[in-house]
Coordinates of C-alpha atoms and ligand atoms in Angstrom, one line a residue:
M52 CA -13.2 4.2 89.5
S53 CA -9.6 3.6 90.6
T54 CA -8.1 0.4 89.4
D55 CA -7.6 -0.4 93.1
N56 CA -11.3 -1.0 93.2
L57 CA -11.7 -2.6 89.7
K58 CA -14.9 -4.5 89.3
R59 CA -15.5 -7.0 86.6
S60 CA -18.8 -7.4 84.7
W61 CA -20.7 -10.5 83.8
V62 CA -21.6 -9.0 80.4
P63 CA -19.3 -10.4 77.7
T64 CA -16.8 -7.9 76.2
A65 CA -17.3 -5.3 79.0
D66 CA -14.0 -5.8 80.8
G67 CA -11.3 -4.0 78.9
H68 CA -13.8 -2.4 76.3
P69 CA -12.2 0.7 74.9
D70 CA -15.4 2.8 75.1
F71 CA -17.9 1.1 77.4
P72 CA -16.5 -0.8 80.4
L73 CA -18.4 -1.0 83.6
E74 CA -17.0 2.4 84.7
N75 CA -18.8 4.3 81.9
L76 CA -22.4 3.2 81.7
P77 CA -23.6 5.9 79.2
L78 CA -27.3 6.3 78.5
G79 CA -28.9 6.2 75.1
I80 CA -32.2 5.6 73.2
F81 CA -32.4 2.4 71.2
N82 CA -34.8 0.3 69.4
E83 CA -34.6 -3.3 68.0
P84 CA -36.0 -3.8 64.5
G85 CA -39.7 -3.4 64.7
G86 CA -39.6 -2.3 68.3
S87 CA -40.3 1.1 69.9
P88 CA -37.5 3.4 71.1
R89 CA -36.6 3.2 74.8
G90 CA -33.8 4.0 77.2
S91 CA -30.7 1.8 77.6
V92 CA -27.3 1.7 79.1
A93 CA -24.2 0.7 77.0
I94 CA -22.0 -2.0 78.4
G95 CA -19.2 -3.5 76.3
N96 CA -20.6 -4.4 72.9
Y97 CA -24.0 -4.7 74.4
L98 CA -26.7 -2.5 75.7
L99 CA -29.0 -3.1 78.7
D100 CA -32.7 -2.5 78.0
L101 CA -34.0 -0.5 81.0
T102 CA -37.6 -1.4 80.5
A103 CA -36.8 -5.1 80.7
T104 CA -34.6 -4.4 83.6
L105 CA -37.4 -2.6 85.4
E106 CA -39.7 -5.5 84.8
A107 CA -37.2 -7.8 86.4
G108 CA -37.6 -5.7 89.6
V109 CA -33.9 -5.0 90.3
F110 CA -34.2 -1.3 91.3
E111 CA -35.5 0.4 94.4
G112 CA -35.7 3.8 96.0
L113 CA -33.9 6.7 94.1
A114 CA -32.4 4.2 91.6
L115 CA -35.9 3.0 90.7
E116 CA -37.0 6.6 90.2
A117 CA -34.1 7.2 87.8
A118 CA -34.5 3.9 86.0
Q119 CA -38.2 4.7 85.3
A120 CA -37.2 8.2 83.8
A121 CA -34.4 6.7 81.8
S122 CA -36.4 3.9 80.3
E123 CA -38.7 6.4 78.5
N124 CA -38.4 7.1 74.8
T125 CA -36.4 10.2 75.5
L126 CA -34.0 11.1 78.4
N127 CA -35.6 14.6 79.2
N128 CA -37.2 13.4 82.4
F129 CA -34.0 11.6 83.4
F130 CA -32.0 14.7 82.8
A131 CA -34.4 16.6 84.9
L132 CA -33.4 14.7 88.0
G133 CA -30.4 15.9 90.1
S134 CA -27.1 14.4 90.6
P135 CA -27.9 12.5 93.8
V136 CA -30.6 10.5 91.9
R137 CA -28.2 9.8 89.0
Q138 CA -25.6 8.7 91.5
A139 CA -28.0 6.2 93.2
F140 CA -28.8 4.9 89.7
R141 CA -25.1 4.6 88.8
S142 CA -24.3 2.6 92.0
A143 CA -27.4 0.3 91.4
L144 CA -26.2 -0.3 87.8
L145 CA -22.7 -1.1 88.9
D146 CA -24.2 -3.7 91.3
V147 CA -26.5 -5.1 88.7
L148 CA -23.9 -5.5 86.1
S149 CA -20.9 -6.6 88.2
E150 CA -19.7 -10.2 88.2
G151 CA -21.4 -12.1 90.9
S152 CA -24.6 -10.0 90.6
R153 CA -27.6 -11.9 91.8
F154 CA -29.6 -10.4 88.9
K155 CA -27.5 -11.9 86.2
D156 CA -29.9 -14.8 85.4
V157 CA -33.0 -12.6 85.1
L158 CA -31.1 -10.0 83.0
V159 CA -29.6 -12.3 80.4
D160 CA -32.5 -11.5 78.0
A161 CA -32.4 -7.8 78.8
I162 CA -29.0 -7.3 77.1
H163 CA -28.8 -6.9 73.2
L164 CA -25.9 -6.5 70.9
Q165 CA -25.5 -2.8 70.0
A166 CA -24.9 -3.9 66.4
N167 CA -28.5 -5.3 66.2
C168 CA -30.0 -2.0 67.4
Q169 CA -30.8 1.3 66.1
M170 CA -30.1 4.5 68.2
S171 CA -32.0 7.7 68.1
L172 CA -31.5 11.2 69.7
P173 CA -31.2 11.0 73.5
A174 CA -33.7 13.8 74.1
R175 CA -36.3 16.0 72.6
V176 CA -34.1 19.1 72.2
G177 CA -36.1 22.3 72.7
N178 CA -33.0 24.5 72.2
Y179 CA -29.6 24.1 70.8
T180 CA -26.9 26.7 71.4
D181 CA -23.5 26.6 69.8
F182 CA -20.6 28.3 71.7
Y183 CA -17.1 29.3 70.4
V184 CA -14.9 28.5 73.4
G185 CA -12.1 26.7 71.4
I186 CA -9.5 29.6 71.6
H187 CA -7.1 28.0 69.1
H188 CA -9.9 27.6 66.5
A189 CA -11.1 31.1 67.1
T190 CA -7.5 32.3 66.7
N191 CA -6.7 30.2 63.6
V192 CA -10.0 31.3 61.8
G193 CA -9.5 34.9 63.0
K194 CA -5.9 34.8 61.4
L195 CA -7.3 33.9 58.0
F196 CA -9.3 37.2 58.1
R197 CA -7.3 39.4 60.4
P198 CA -3.6 38.3 60.6
D199 CA -2.6 41.0 63.1
N200 CA -5.7 40.8 65.3
P201 CA -7.2 37.3 65.2
L202 CA -9.3 37.6 68.3
L203 CA -12.0 40.1 68.6
P204 CA -12.0 42.2 71.8
N205 CA -14.9 40.6 73.4
Y206 CA -13.6 37.0 73.3
K207 CA -11.8 37.0 76.6
Y208 CA -14.7 38.5 78.3
V209 CA -17.7 36.8 76.8
P210 CA -18.3 33.2 76.2
I211 CA -19.4 33.8 72.6
G212 CA -22.4 31.8 71.2
Y213 CA -25.4 31.8 68.9
H214 CA -28.7 30.1 68.8
G215 CA -28.5 26.9 66.7
R216 CA -31.2 24.9 65.0
A217 CA -32.7 22.0 66.9
S218 CA -34.8 20.5 64.0
T219 CA -31.7 19.2 62.1
L220 CA -30.0 17.5 65.0
N221 CA -29.2 14.0 63.7
I222 CA -28.1 10.9 65.4
S223 CA -24.7 9.4 64.2
G224 CA -25.0 7.4 61.1
T225 CA -27.6 9.7 59.4
D226 CA -26.2 10.8 56.1
F227 CA -27.2 14.3 54.8
K228 CA -27.3 16.2 51.6
R229 CA -24.7 18.9 50.8
P230 CA -26.6 22.2 51.3
N231 CA -27.5 24.6 48.6
G232 CA -27.1 28.3 49.1
Q233 CA -26.0 31.7 48.1
T234 CA -22.3 32.3 47.8
L235 CA -20.2 35.2 46.5
P236 CA -17.4 33.8 44.3
G237 CA -14.0 35.5 44.6
N238 CA -13.9 38.9 42.8
A239 CA -17.7 38.7 41.9
S240 CA -19.9 41.5 42.9
E241 CA -23.2 39.5 42.7
P242 CA -23.8 36.1 44.5
I243 CA -24.6 32.9 42.8
F244 CA -26.9 30.0 44.0
G245 CA -26.0 26.4 44.0
P246 CA -24.4 23.5 46.0
C247 CA -21.9 24.7 48.7
Q248 CA -18.4 24.3 47.4
R249 CA -16.6 24.6 50.8
L250 CA -18.2 22.1 53.1
D251 CA -16.6 21.5 56.4
Y252 CA -17.0 19.7 59.8
E253 CA -16.4 21.1 63.3
L254 CA -15.0 19.0 66.0
E255 CA -17.1 19.8 69.2
I256 CA -18.4 18.3 72.3
G257 CA -22.1 18.5 73.1
I258 CA -23.3 19.2 76.6
W259 CA -26.6 17.8 77.6
V260 CA -28.4 20.2 80.1
G261 CA -29.7 18.5 83.2
R262 CA -31.9 20.3 85.6
G263 CA -33.0 23.7 84.1
N264 CA -33.8 27.1 85.7
I265 CA -36.8 29.3 85.9
Q266 CA -36.9 32.3 83.5
G267 CA -35.5 35.3 85.3
E268 CA -33.4 33.4 87.7
A269 CA -29.8 32.8 86.6
I270 CA -27.8 29.8 87.4
S271 CA -24.8 30.9 89.6
I272 CA -21.3 30.0 88.6
S273 CA -20.9 27.9 91.8
E274 CA -24.0 25.8 91.0
A275 CA -23.6 25.5 87.3
H276 CA -21.8 22.3 87.3
E277 CA -24.8 20.6 88.9
H278 CA -26.7 21.3 85.7
I279 CA -24.5 19.2 83.4
A280 CA -26.2 15.9 82.8
G281 CA -23.5 14.4 80.5
L282 CA -21.6 14.9 77.3
C283 CA -21.5 13.6 73.8
L284 CA -19.6 14.3 70.5
L285 CA -21.0 16.9 68.2
N286 CA -20.2 17.6 64.5
D287 CA -21.4 21.1 63.6
W288 CA -21.3 20.7 59.8
S289 CA -20.5 24.1 58.2
A290 CA -20.9 25.6 54.7
R291 CA -18.0 28.0 54.6
D292 CA -18.8 29.8 51.4
V293 CA -22.4 30.3 52.5
Q294 CA -21.1 31.5 55.8
T295 CA -18.7 34.0 54.4
W296 CA -21.5 35.7 52.5
E297 CA -24.3 35.6 55.0
Y298 CA -22.6 36.0 58.5
Q299 CA -22.5 39.7 58.8
P300 CA -24.2 41.4 60.7
L301 CA -26.0 38.8 62.6
G302 CA -23.9 35.6 62.6
P303 CA -24.3 32.2 61.0
F304 CA -27.8 31.2 59.6
L305 CA -28.2 28.7 56.7
S306 CA -24.4 27.9 56.7
K307 CA -25.0 25.9 59.9
S308 CA -28.7 24.9 60.2
F309 CA -28.8 22.1 57.5
A310 CA -27.3 19.3 59.7
T311 CA -25.6 18.7 63.1
T312 CA -24.6 15.2 64.0
L313 CA -24.5 13.8 67.6
S314 CA -23.0 10.7 69.1
P315 CA -25.9 8.5 70.6
W316 CA -24.5 7.8 74.1
V317 CA -24.6 10.3 76.9
V318 CA -21.5 9.9 79.0
T319 CA -22.7 11.1 82.4
A320 CA -21.1 13.7 84.6
E321 CA -20.5 11.0 87.1
A322 CA -18.6 8.8 84.8
L323 CA -16.5 11.8 83.7
Q324 CA -15.7 12.7 87.3
P325 CA -12.2 11.2 87.2
F326 CA -11.4 13.1 84.1
R327 CA -12.2 16.6 85.4
C328 CA -9.1 18.9 85.5
A329 CA -8.2 22.4 86.4
Q330 CA -9.2 25.0 83.7
A331 CA -6.0 25.9 81.8
S332 CA -4.6 29.1 83.2
R333 CA -5.0 32.2 81.0
D334 CA -2.1 33.8 79.3
E335 CA -0.3 36.7 81.0
G336 CA -2.1 39.9 80.2
D337 CA -5.4 38.2 79.7
P338 CA -8.3 39.7 81.7
Q339 CA -9.7 37.7 84.6
P340 CA -13.3 36.6 84.0
L341 CA -15.9 39.0 85.4
A342 CA -16.9 38.1 88.9
Y343 CA -20.2 36.3 87.9
L344 CA -18.1 33.9 85.8
L345 CA -15.4 33.3 88.3
D346 CA -15.5 30.6 91.0
Q347 CA -12.4 28.9 92.5
H348 CA -13.9 25.5 92.6
D349 CA -14.8 25.7 88.9
Q350 CA -11.3 27.0 88.0
N351 CA -9.7 24.1 89.9
N352 CA -12.0 21.3 88.7
G353 CA -14.3 22.7 85.8
G354 CA -12.2 21.5 82.9
F355 CA -12.4 18.2 81.1
D356 CA -9.5 16.1 79.8
I357 CA -10.9 14.2 76.9
E358 CA -8.9 13.2 73.8
L359 CA -10.7 13.9 70.7
E360 CA -10.1 12.3 67.3
V361 CA -11.2 13.1 63.7
L362 CA -11.1 10.5 60.9
L363 CA -12.0 10.8 57.3
L364 CA -13.3 7.9 55.1
T365 CA -13.6 9.0 51.4
A366 CA -15.6 7.1 48.8
Q367 CA -12.4 5.9 47.2
M368 CA -11.0 4.7 50.5
R369 CA -14.3 2.8 51.2
D370 CA -14.3 1.3 47.6
T371 CA -10.7 0.1 48.0
G372 CA -11.2 -1.4 51.4
L373 CA -9.0 1.2 53.2
Q374 CA -9.6 2.0 56.9
P375 CA -10.6 5.6 57.9
E376 CA -7.6 8.0 58.2
R377 CA -7.0 10.0 61.2
I378 CA -6.7 13.7 60.3
A379 CA -6.7 15.3 63.8
L380 CA -6.1 14.7 67.5
S381 CA -7.2 17.2 69.9
N382 CA -8.5 17.6 73.5
T383 CA -11.2 19.4 75.5
T384 CA -8.4 21.1 77.5
H385 CA -8.3 23.7 74.6
M386 CA -11.6 25.3 75.9
Y387 CA -11.1 29.0 77.0
W388 CA -14.2 28.9 79.0
T389 CA -15.5 26.1 81.3
V390 CA -18.8 24.4 80.7
A391 CA -20.0 25.9 84.0
Q392 CA -19.1 29.4 82.7
M393 CA -21.0 28.7 79.4
I394 CA -24.2 27.7 81.5
T395 CA -23.9 30.6 83.8
H396 CA -23.4 33.1 81.0
H397 CA -26.3 31.6 79.0
T398 CA -28.7 32.2 81.9
V399 CA -27.3 35.5 83.4
N400 CA -29.8 37.6 81.4
G401 CA -32.7 35.5 82.8
C402 CA -32.8 33.0 79.9
N403 CA -34.0 29.7 81.1
L404 CA -32.5 26.3 80.1
N405 CA -34.5 23.1 80.1
P406 CA -33.7 19.5 80.7
G407 CA -32.5 18.0 77.4
D408 CA -31.3 21.4 75.9
L409 CA -28.1 21.0 74.1
L410 CA -25.0 23.2 74.1
G411 CA -22.1 22.9 71.6
S412 CA -18.7 23.8 72.8
G413 CA -17.4 25.3 69.5
T414 CA -14.6 23.8 67.5
L415 CA -11.9 22.3 69.7
S416 CA -8.7 22.6 67.9
G417 CA -5.2 22.6 69.4
P418 CA -2.5 25.1 68.5
K419 CA -0.5 22.8 66.2
N420 CA -0.7 21.0 63.0
G421 CA -2.4 17.6 63.4
Q422 CA -4.7 19.1 66.1
Y423 CA -7.1 21.2 64.0
G424 CA -10.8 20.5 64.3
S425 CA -11.9 21.7 60.9
M426 CA -10.8 21.6 57.2
L427 CA -10.8 25.4 57.2
E428 CA -7.8 25.3 59.6
I429 CA -6.1 22.2 58.1
T430 CA -6.1 23.6 54.7
K431 CA -5.6 27.3 55.6
G432 CA -8.8 28.3 54.1
G433 CA -8.6 25.8 51.2
S434 CA -5.2 27.2 50.1
E435 CA -3.1 24.2 51.2
P436 CA -5.0 20.9 50.4
L437 CA -4.7 18.0 52.7
L438 CA -2.9 15.0 51.1
L439 CA -4.3 11.7 52.3
K440 CA -2.2 8.4 52.4
N441 CA -4.0 7.1 49.4
L442 CA -2.8 10.3 47.6
E443 CA -6.2 11.8 47.3
Q444 CA -6.4 15.6 48.2
R445 CA -9.0 17.5 50.0
S446 CA -9.5 21.3 50.4
F447 CA -13.0 20.8 51.8
L448 CA -15.3 17.7 51.9
L449 CA -16.5 16.0 48.7
D450 CA -19.7 13.9 48.2
G451 CA -19.3 10.4 49.6
D452 CA -16.8 11.6 52.3
E453 CA -17.6 10.4 55.8
V454 CA -16.4 12.1 58.8
I455 CA -15.9 10.2 62.1
F456 CA -15.3 11.6 65.6
R457 CA -14.1 9.4 68.6
A458 CA -13.2 10.5 72.1
R459 CA -11.4 8.8 75.0
C460 CA -10.7 9.7 78.6
K461 CA -7.4 8.4 80.0
R462 CA -5.8 8.9 83.4
P463 CA -3.2 6.8 85.1
G464 CA -4.7 4.6 87.8
F465 CA -8.3 4.8 86.2
T466 CA -10.1 2.7 83.7
S467 CA -10.2 4.5 80.4
I468 CA -13.7 5.2 79.0
G469 CA -14.8 6.3 75.5
F470 CA -17.8 8.0 73.8
G471 CA -18.5 5.7 70.8
E472 CA -18.6 7.2 67.4
C473 CA -20.2 10.3 65.8
R474 CA -20.2 9.7 62.1
A475 CA -22.1 10.8 58.9
K476 CA -21.6 10.8 55.2
V477 CA -22.1 13.8 52.8
L478 CA -24.5 13.0 49.9
A479 CA -24.9 15.0 46.7
A480 CA -26.9 18.1 47.0
Q481 CA -30.6 18.4 45.9
V482 CA -31.0 19.6 42.4
I483 CA -33.0 22.9 42.5
Ligands
CA154 CA1 -19.6 25.5 65.7

């Protein structure tokens, strides 16, 4: 919303909140201690319990339909609703939460401090697909293996992806064990088994699929944007040494499937509308996308301008009371393919997507130092360790390290919104 139309909220801390002012209104699944999981909307440091809001009788029409779906213990049924229903819900929420709302008195007990609540996954994820559309990441990683030819020939024609693992999607704050696996030490001819020695993170955004499609009926590029319900932050934890040994010929397997961390709030397509942008133009000499992936409206408006931040909190930093240290700052404008192109390509063979399916963007690195979305890139494959301010060094992640992602949308004349945090800590590997 333009600042010309700036509204204020009656909810304390909402006005000027870095992540969750009135203009954001992301959805998530919460529970109070001892309570059952149900849908909510973040506002300032608080969340609005949608079940209690429904009981207060504040919604009607399309907004009522949306609120009923969003109050369930997952957002799958809410995601299945189209954009007009979501927009009606958003306008009703803006009304209900704005200063001067006639519902303030009945809703005072429906807001809870987020700090007193637990969050769970926004949806039952039937399928999770991880793409590879961060061109600088693909180039940086490719250079480590093929200095003269970092990008494979298909990259500029195909939005590359692979099918990920839905069972190990974790909500932010869920710590996980370092994976065990097979690796091939340098110069060895036989693999060894044990804890991963080159554990890494990948800075990605997650795309929550809204309405799905029927198997056999592809989603056209002109309609694909209507299937985006919202975005979150996604950390695709990666065991690089396991990956190197296992990835040929079929791609990543156990190097990726042990844990993926998601931020809890779904920032809706409607809230992100002011932060859409033109897709970055392709380099001279790059091919145009094939016709089924090319749509002028998508090229003009299909990008997102979202600032992405990576912070590291080591055990030593935690023990000595230091704050997390920022180790990268990047942006979603580094995507070579739009989200609409990812959706269309995913379905073009007849594959159906369902509401609540999740797509990962792939690692979103920038081209320069300080913009890299993985340790693999920061340390050039482990050969140039990262020196932290407290003089610790990291080639890859150690036990006790916690990785934190944050994201922010900024545009002159518009209220800035954020995503909240996506964070998790590495625990020691299981002894096998
Ligand atoms: Ca990835």
